[in-house]
Short mmCIF file of C-alpha atoms in Angstrom, two decimals:
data_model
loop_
_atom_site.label_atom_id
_atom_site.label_comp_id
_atom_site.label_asym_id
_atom_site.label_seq_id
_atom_site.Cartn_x
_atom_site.Cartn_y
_atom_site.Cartn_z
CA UNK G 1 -120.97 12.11 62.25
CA UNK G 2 -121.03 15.44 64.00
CA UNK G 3 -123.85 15.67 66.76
CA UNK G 4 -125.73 18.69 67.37
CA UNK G 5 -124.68 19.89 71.43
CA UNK G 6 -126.20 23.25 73.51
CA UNK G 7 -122.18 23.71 74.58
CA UNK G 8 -121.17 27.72 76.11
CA UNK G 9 -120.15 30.17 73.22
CA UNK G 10 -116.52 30.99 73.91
CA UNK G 11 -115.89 34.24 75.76
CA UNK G 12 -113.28 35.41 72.95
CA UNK G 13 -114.00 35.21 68.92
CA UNK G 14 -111.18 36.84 67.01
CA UNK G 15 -112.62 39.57 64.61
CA UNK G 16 -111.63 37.58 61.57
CA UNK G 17 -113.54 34.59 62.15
CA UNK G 18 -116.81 36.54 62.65
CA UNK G 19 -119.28 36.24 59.13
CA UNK G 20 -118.90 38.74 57.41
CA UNK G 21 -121.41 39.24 54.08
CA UNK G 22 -119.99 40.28 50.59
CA UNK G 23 -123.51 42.34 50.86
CA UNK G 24 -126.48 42.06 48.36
CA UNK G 25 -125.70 42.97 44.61
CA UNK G 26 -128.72 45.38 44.24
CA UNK G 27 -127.91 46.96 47.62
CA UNK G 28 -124.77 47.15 46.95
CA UNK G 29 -125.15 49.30 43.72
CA UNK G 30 -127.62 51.23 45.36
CA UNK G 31 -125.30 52.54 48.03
CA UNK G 32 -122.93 53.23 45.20
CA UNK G 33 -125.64 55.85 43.42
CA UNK G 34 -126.42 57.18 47.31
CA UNK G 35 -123.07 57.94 47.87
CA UNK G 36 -121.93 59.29 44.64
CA UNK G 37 -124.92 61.46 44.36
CA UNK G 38 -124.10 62.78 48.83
CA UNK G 39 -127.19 60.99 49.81
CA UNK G 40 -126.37 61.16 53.13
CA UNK G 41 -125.11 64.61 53.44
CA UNK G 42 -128.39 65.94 52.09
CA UNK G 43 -130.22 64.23 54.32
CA UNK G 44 -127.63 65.21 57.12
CA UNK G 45 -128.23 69.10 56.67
CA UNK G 46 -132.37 68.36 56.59
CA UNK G 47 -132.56 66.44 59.77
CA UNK G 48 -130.17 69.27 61.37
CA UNK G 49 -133.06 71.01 63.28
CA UNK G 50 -134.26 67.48 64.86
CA UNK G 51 -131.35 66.69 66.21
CA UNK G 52 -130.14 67.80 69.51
CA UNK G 53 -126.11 68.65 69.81
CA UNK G 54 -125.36 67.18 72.71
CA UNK G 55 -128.30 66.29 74.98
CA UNK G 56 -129.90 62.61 74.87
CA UNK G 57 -129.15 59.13 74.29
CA UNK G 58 -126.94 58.15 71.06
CA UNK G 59 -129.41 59.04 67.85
CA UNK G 60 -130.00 57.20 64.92
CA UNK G 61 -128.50 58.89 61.46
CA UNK G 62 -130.65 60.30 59.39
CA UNK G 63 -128.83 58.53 56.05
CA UNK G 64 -129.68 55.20 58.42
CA UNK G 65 -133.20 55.93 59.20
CA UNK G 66 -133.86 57.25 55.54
CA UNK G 67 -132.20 53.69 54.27
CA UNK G 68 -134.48 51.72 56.77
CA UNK G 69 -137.45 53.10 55.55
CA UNK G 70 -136.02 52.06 52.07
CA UNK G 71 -135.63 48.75 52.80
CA UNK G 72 -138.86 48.77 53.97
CA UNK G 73 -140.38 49.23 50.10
CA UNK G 74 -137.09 46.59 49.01
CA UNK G 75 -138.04 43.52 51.32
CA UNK G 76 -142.08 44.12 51.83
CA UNK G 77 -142.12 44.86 55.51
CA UNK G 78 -145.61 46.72 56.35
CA UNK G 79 -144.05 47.70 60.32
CA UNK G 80 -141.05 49.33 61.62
CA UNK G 81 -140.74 45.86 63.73
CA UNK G 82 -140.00 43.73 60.93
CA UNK G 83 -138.44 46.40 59.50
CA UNK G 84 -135.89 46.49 63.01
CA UNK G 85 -135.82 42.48 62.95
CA UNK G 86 -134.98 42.22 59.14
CA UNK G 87 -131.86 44.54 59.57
CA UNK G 88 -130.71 42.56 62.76
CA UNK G 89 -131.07 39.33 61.01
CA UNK G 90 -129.59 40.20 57.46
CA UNK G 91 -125.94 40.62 57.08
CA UNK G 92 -126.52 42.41 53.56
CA UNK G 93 -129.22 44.46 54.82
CA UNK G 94 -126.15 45.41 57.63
CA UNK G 95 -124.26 46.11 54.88
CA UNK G 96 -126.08 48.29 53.27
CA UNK G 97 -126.99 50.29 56.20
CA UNK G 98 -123.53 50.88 57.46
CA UNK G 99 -124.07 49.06 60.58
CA UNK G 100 -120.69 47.29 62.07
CA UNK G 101 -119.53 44.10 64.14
CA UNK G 102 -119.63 45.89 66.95
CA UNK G 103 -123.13 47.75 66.24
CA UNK G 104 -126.60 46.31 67.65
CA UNK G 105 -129.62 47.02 64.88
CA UNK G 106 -131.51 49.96 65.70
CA UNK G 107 -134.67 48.94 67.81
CA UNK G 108 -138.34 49.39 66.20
CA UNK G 109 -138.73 52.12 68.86
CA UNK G 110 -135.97 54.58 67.93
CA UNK G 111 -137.48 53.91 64.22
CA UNK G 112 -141.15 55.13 65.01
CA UNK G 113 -139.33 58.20 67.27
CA UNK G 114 -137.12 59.48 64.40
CA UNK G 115 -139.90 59.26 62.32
CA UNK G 116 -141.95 61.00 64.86
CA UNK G 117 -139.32 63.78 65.41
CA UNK G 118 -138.66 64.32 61.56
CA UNK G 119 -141.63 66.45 59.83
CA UNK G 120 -143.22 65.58 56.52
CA UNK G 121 -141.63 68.21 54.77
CA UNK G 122 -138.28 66.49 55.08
CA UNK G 123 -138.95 63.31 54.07
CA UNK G 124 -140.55 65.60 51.13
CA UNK G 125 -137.31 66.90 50.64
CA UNK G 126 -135.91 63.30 50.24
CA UNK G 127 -138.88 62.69 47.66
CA UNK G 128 -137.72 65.52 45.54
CA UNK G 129 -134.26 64.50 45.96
CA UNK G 130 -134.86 60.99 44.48
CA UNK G 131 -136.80 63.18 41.23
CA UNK G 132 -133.28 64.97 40.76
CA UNK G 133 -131.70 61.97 40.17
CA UNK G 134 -134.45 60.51 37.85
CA UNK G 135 -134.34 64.43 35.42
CA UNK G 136 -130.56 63.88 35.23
CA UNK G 137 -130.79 60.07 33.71
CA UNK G 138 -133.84 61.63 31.54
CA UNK G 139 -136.75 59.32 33.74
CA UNK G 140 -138.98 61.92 34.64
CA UNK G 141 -140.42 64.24 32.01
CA UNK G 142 -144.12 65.16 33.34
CA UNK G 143 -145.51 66.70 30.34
CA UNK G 144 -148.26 64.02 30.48
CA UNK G 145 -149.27 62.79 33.83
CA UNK G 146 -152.14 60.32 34.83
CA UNK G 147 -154.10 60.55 38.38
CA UNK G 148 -156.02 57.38 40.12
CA UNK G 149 -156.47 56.83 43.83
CA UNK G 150 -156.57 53.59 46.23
CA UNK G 151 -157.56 52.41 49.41
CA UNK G 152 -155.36 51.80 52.52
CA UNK G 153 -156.99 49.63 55.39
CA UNK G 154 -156.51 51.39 58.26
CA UNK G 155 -155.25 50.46 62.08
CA UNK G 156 -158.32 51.05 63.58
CA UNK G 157 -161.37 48.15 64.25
CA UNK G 158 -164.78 49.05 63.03
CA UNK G 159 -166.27 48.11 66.54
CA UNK G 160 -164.29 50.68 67.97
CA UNK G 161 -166.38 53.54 66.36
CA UNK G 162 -168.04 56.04 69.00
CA UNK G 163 -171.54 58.41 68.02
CA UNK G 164 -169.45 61.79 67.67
CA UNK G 165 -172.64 63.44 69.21
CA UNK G 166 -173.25 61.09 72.22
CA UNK G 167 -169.60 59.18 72.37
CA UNK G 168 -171.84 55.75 72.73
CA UNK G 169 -169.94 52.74 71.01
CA UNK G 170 -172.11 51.06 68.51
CA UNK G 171 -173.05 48.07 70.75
CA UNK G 172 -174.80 51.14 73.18
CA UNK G 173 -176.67 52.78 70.26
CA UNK G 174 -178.37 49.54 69.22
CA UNK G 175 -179.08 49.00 72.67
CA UNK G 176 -180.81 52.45 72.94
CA UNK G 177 -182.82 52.00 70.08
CA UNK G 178 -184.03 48.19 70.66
CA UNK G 179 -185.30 49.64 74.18
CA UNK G 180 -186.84 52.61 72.62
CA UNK G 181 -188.53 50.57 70.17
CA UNK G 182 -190.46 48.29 73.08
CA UNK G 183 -187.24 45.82 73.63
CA UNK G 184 -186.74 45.70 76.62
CA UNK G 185 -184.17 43.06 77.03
CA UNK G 186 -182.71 42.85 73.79
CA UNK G 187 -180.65 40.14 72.23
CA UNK G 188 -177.42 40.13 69.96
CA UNK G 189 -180.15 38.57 67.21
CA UNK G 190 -182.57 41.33 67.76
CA UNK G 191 -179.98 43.80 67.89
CA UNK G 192 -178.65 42.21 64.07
CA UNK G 193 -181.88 42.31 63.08
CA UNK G 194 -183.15 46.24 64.29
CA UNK G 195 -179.32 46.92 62.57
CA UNK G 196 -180.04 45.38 58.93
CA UNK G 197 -183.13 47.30 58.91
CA UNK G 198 -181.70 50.57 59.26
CA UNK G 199 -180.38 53.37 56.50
CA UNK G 200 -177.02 54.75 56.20
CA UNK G 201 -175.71 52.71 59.55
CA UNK G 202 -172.09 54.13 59.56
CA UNK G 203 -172.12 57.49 58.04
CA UNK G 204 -168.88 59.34 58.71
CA UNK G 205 -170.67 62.66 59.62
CA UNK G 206 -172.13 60.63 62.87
CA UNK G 207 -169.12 58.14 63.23
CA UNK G 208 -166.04 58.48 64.28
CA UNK G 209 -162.83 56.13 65.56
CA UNK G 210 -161.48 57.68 68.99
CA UNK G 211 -158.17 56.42 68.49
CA UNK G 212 -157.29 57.70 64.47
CA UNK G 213 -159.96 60.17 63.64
CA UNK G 214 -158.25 60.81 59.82
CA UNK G 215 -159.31 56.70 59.87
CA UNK G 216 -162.86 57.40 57.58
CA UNK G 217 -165.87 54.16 56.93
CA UNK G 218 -165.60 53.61 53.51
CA UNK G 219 -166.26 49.84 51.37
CA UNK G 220 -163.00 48.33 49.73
CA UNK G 221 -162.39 47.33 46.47
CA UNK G 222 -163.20 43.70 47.73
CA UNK G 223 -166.40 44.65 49.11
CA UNK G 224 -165.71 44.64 52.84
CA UNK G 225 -166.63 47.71 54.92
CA UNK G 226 -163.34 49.34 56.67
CA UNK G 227 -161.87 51.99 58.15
CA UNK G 228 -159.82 53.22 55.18
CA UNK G 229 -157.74 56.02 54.06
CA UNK G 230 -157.50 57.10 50.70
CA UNK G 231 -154.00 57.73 48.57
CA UNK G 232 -154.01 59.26 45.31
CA UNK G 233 -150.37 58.99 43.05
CA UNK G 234 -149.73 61.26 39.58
CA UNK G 235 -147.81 59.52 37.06
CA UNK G 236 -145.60 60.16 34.44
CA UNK G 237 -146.89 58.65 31.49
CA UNK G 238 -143.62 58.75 29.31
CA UNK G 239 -141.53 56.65 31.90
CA UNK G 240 -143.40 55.88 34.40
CA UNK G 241 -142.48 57.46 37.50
CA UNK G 242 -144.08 58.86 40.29
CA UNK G 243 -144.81 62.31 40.14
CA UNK G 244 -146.59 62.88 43.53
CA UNK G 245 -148.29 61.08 46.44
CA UNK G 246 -151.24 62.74 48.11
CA UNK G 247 -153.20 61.29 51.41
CA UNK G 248 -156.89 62.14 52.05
CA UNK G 249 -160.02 60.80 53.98
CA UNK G 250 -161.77 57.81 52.23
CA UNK G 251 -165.09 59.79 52.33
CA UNK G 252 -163.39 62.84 49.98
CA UNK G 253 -164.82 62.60 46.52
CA UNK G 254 -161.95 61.68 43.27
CA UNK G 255 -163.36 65.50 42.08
CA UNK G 256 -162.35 66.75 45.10
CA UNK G 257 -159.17 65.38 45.85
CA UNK G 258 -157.69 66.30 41.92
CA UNK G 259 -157.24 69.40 42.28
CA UNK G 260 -154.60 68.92 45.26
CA UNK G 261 -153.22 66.17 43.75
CA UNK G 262 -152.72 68.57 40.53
CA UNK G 263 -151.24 71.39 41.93
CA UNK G 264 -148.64 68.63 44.44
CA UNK G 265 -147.62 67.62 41.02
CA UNK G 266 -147.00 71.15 39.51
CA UNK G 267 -144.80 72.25 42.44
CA UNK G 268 -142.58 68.69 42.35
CA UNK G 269 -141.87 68.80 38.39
CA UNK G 270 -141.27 72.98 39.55
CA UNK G 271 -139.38 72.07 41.91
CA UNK G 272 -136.60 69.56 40.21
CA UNK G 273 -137.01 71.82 36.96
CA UNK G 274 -139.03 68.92 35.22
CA UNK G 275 -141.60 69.90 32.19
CA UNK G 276 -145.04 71.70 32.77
CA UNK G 277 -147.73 69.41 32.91
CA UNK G 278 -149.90 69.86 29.88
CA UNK G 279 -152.01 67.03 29.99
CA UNK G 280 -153.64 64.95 32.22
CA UNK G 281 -155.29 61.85 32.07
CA UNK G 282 -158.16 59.95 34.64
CA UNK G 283 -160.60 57.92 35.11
CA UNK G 284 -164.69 58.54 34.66
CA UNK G 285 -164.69 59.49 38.76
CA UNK G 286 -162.78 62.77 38.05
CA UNK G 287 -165.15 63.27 35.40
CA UNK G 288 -167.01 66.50 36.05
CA UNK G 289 -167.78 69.94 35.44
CA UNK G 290 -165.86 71.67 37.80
CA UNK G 291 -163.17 70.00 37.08
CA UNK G 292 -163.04 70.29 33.40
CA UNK G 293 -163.27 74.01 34.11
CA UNK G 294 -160.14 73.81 36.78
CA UNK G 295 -158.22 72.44 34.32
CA UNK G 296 -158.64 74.89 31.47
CA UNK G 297 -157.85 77.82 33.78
CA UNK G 298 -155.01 76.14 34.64
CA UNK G 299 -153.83 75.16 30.99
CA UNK G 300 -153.95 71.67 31.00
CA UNK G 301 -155.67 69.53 28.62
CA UNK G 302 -158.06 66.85 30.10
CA UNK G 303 -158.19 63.05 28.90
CA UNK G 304 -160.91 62.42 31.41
CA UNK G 305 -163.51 59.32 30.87
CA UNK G 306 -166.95 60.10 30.57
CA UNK G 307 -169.81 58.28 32.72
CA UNK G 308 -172.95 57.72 30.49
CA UNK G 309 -174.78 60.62 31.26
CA UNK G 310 -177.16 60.63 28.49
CA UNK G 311 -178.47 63.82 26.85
CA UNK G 312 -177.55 66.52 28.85
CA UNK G 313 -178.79 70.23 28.84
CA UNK G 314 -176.19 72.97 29.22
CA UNK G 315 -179.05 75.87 30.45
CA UNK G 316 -177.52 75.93 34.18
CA UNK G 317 -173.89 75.58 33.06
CA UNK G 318 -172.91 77.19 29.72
CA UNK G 319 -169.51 77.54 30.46
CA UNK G 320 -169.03 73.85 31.14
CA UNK G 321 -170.28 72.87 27.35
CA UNK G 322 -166.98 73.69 25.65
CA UNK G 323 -164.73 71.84 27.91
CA UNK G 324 -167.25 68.87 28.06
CA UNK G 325 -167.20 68.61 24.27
CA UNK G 326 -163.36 69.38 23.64
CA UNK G 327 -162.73 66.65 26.68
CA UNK G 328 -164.68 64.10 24.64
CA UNK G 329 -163.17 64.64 21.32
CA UNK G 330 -159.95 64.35 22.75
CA UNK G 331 -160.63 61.02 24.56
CA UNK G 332 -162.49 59.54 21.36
CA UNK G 333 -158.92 60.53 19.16
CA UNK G 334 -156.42 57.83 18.84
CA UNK G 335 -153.99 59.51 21.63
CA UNK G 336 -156.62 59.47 24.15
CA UNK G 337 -157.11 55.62 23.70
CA UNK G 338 -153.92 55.40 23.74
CA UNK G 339 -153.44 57.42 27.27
CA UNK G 340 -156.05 55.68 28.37
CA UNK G 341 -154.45 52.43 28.08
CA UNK G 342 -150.97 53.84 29.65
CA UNK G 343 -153.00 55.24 32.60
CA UNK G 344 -154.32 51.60 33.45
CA UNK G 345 -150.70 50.27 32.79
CA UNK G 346 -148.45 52.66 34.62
CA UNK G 347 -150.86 53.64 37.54
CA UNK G 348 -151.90 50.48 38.69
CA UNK G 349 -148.33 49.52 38.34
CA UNK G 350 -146.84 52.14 40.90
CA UNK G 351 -149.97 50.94 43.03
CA UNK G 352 -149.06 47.12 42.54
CA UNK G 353 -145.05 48.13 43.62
CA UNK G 354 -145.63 50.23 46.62
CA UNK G 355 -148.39 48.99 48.15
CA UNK G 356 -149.00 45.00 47.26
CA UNK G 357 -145.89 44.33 47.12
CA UNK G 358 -144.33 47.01 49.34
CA UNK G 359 -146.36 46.21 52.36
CA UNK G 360 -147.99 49.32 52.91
CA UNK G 361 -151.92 47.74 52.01
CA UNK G 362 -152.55 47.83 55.36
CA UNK G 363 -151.05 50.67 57.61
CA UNK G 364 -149.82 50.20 60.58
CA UNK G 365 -149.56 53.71 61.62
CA UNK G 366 -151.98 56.25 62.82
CA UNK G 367 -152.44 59.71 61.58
CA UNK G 368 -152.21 61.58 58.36
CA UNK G 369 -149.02 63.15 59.07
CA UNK G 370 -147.76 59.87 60.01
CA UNK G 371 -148.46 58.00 57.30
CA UNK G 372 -147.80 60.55 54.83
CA UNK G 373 -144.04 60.35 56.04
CA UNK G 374 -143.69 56.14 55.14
CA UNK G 375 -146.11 56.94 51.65
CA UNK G 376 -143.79 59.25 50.36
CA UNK G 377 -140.21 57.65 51.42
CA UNK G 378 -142.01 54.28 49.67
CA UNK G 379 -142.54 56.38 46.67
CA UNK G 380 -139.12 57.51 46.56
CA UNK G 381 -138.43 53.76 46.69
CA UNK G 382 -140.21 53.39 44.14
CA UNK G 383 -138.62 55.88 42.18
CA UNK G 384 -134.98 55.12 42.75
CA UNK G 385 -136.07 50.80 41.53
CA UNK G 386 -136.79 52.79 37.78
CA UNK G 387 -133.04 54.35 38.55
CA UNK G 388 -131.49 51.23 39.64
CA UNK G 389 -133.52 49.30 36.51
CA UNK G 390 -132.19 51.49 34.26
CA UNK G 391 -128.07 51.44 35.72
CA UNK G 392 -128.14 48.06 37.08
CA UNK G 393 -131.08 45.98 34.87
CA UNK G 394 -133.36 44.83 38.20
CA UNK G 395 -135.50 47.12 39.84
CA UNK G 396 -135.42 45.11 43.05
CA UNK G 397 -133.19 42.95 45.05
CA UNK G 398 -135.68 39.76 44.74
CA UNK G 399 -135.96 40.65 40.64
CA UNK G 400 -132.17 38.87 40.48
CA UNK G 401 -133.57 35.56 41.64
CA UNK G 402 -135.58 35.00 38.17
CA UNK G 403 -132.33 36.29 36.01
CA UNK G 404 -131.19 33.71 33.68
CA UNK G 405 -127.23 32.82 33.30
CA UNK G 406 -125.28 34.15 30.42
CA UNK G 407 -126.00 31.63 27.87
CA UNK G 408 -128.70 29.97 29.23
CA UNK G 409 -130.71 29.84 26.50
CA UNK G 410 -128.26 28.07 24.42
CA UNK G 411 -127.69 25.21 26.49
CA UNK G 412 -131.74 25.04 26.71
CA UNK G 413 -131.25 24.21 22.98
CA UNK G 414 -128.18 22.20 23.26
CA UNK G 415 -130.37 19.82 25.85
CA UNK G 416 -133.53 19.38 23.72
CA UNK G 417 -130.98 18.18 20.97
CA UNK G 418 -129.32 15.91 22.62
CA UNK G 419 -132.73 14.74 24.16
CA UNK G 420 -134.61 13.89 21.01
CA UNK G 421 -131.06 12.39 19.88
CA UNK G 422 -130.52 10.13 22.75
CA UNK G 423 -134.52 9.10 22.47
CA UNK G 424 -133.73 8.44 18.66
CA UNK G 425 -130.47 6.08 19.28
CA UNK G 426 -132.63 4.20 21.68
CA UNK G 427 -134.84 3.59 19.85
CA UNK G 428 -133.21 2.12 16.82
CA UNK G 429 -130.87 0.55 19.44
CA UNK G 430 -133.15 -1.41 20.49
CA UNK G 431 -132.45 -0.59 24.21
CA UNK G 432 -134.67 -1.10 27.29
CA UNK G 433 -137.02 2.45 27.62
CA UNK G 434 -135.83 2.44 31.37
CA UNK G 435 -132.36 3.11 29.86
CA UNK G 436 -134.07 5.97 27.29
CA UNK G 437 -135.19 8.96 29.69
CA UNK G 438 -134.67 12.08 30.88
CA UNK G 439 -133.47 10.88 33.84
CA UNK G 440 -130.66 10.31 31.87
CA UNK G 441 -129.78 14.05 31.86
CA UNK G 442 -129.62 14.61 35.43
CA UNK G 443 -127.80 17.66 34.65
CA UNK G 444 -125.60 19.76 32.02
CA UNK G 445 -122.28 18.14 33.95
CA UNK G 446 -123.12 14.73 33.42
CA UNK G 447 -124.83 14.57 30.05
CA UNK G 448 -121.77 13.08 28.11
CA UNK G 449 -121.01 10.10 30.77
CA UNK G 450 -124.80 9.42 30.26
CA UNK G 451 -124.26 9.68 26.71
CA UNK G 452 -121.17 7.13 26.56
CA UNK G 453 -123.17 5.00 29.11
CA UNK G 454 -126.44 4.38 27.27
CA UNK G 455 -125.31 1.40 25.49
CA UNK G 456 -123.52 -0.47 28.72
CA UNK G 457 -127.09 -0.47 30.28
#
């Protein structure tokens, strides 16, 4: 019996007896379609102006950053230190990042400064990159695209909030107010109290966190009151994929932020020679008049939702009757329900993908700019899992741990034959029931020696 003993690790390991991982089927394909596409020479002549020639410590690659941010959106990390921990730990995650025997993982640090040093327009680049790849295996149309918007809990604390007028924390205010109000010692139950009874208690135009200011008060879809910031993705509604990714306060309206959101999507379908958007499709909190207007003058149809309004009169806005009417028509005709029910499928899908399972619900960054640069490299993420679906038949690397074996199925029949046979043998047999179960089918090796051994029982 081998004991377990806290001996010295030998000064001298030869090379060959060092693990070495086969690496990770998906990632394995994936840095197939990188390569054969020049992933990392791309990315190589976008990062030039970043990096210094020959001042400064050793760098990290851009093609190695660019795939640690990818692995991010593949194994669910939400920081750049489990990100820095998962490809020290993983020898296929090694693999797939190039790194050798000899190599330490990059440390979380050198992650956050690359990302730092690299602007959003080049991890933009890398977005439209990924799109390039989806037009030439015919993913990405964008004729039809849907718009909906989430919430991201930001990393700020709500009782770190300073008056932007004063700069008194919140604790100070209600202490100002009990006193002006005759208490003059106040307690944390009087100060709940005097709070409940006020109106409008954390309005962003008074409110602000010191530490992210983009960080806005807004309430969550569960209710809670956060600091929040507020991501809106366009969708292609033929296949799916993600169109654009825009980031704006949580306090700026769904009418507001369309139009940006519109135009993002225009110039990334422009820009890897994709169709003209001629539709698009929303929810009843894009619903309005301006917006309905927008999007005639730019020549796309609207499948908007309308909020019950009731009668409405048209004597201040003329102009908006048209659109209003045409908009409803269209969402009333049996390809608007049928948009409709896409928008709910695909959109909430790409939300489900990058952020639930992704990691990214909760930001650990600060700072639009900031987190714009990990949204849109998760997007592309997102993007190349409907490539890799479509070449390699999983989307991600966990989606081959519920994939059957060849033939699977038929030995699920061949078992439930032999099951109801053995049960019907025993029966007439006469044989004890002990003798009679499952338990006689431990497994598909042994099922004939059970077989043969039924009647020696």
């Amino acid at each position: 019996m081998g004991k377990r003993t806290s001996e010295q690790a030998p000064l001298w390991i030869p090379t060959t007896e060092l693990p070495v991982s086969p690496g990770h089927p998906f990632y394995v394909r994936l840095n197939e379609i990188l390569d054969a596409a020049g992933f990392d020479r791309f990315v190589e002549a976008q990062c030039r102006p970043f990096y210094a020639p020959v001042m400064g410590r050793p760098s990290l690659a851009p093609g190695r950053y660019f795939r640690l941010l990818l692995i991010g959106y593949f194994e669910g990390l939400d920081s750049e230190r489990g990100i820095a921990w998962r490809a020290s730990d993983s020898l296929a995650v090694r693999h797939f990042l190039g790194l050798g025997l000899d190599e330490a993982a990059p440390d979380h640090s050198t992650i956050s400064r690359t990302r730092r040093l690299i602007d959003v327009e080049a991890h933009q680049a890398v977005f439209t990159w990924v799109q390039e790849r989806l037009v030439e295996a015919h993913l990405l149309r964008g004729k039809t695209i849907a718009v909906d918007a989430t919430t991201l809990e930001a990393n700020a604390a709500m009782r770190s909030i300073v008056r932007r007028d004063t700069g008194e924390s919140y604790q100070q205010f209600l202490t100002r107010l009990a006193k002006a109000s005759g208490l003059k010692t106040p307690t944390r139950e009087a100060l709940a109290r005097l709070d409940r009874r006020r109106k409008k208690r954390t309005a962003n135009a008074e409110w602000v966190n010191p530490s992210d200011p983009d960080a806005k008060v807004t309430q969550m879809k569960d209710g809670r009151t956060h600091l929040a910031h507020k991501v809106e993705h366009a969708v292609d509604l033929e296949t799916g994929a993600l169109v654009a990714v825009t980031l704006h306060g949580a306090d700026v309206g769904d009418t507001t932020s369309l139009l940006a959101t519109t135009l993002t999507a225009a110039e990334q379908l422009a820009a890897v020679q994709a169709a003209v958007p001629t539709a698009l499709v929303g929810d009843r909190g894009y619903h309005s008049n301006d917006t309905l207007l927008t999007l005639r003058a730019l020549g796309i149809r609207g499948y908007l939702a309308e909020p019950d309004r009731g009668r409405r009169c048209w004597a201040k806005d003329p102009e908006a009757q048209q659109p209003v009417y045409d908009n409803r028509r269209r969402v009333g005709g049996p390809r608007g329900k049928r948009l409709m029910r896409s928008r709910g499928e695909y959109v909430e899908r790409t939300f489900a993908h990058v952020y639930d399972t992704g990691g990214l619900r909760r930001i650990h960054l600060r700072g639009h700019p900031n987190i714009l640069k990990r949204l849109i490299v998760h997007a592309g993420a997102f993007n190349l899992g409907l490539l890799m679906r479509h070449v390699f038949g999983r989307g991600t690397p966990r989606g081959l741990q519920g994939r059957r074996q060849p033939w699977s199925w038929l030995w699920l029949i061949v078992h439930s034959f032999l099951a109801a046979l053995h049960t019907a043998l025993t029966s007439r047999l006469g044989l004890p029931r002990s003798c009679s179960g499952m338990s006689s089918f431990p497994d598909r090796r042994n099922w004939l020696t059970s077989m043969t051994s039924t009647t020696g029982c």
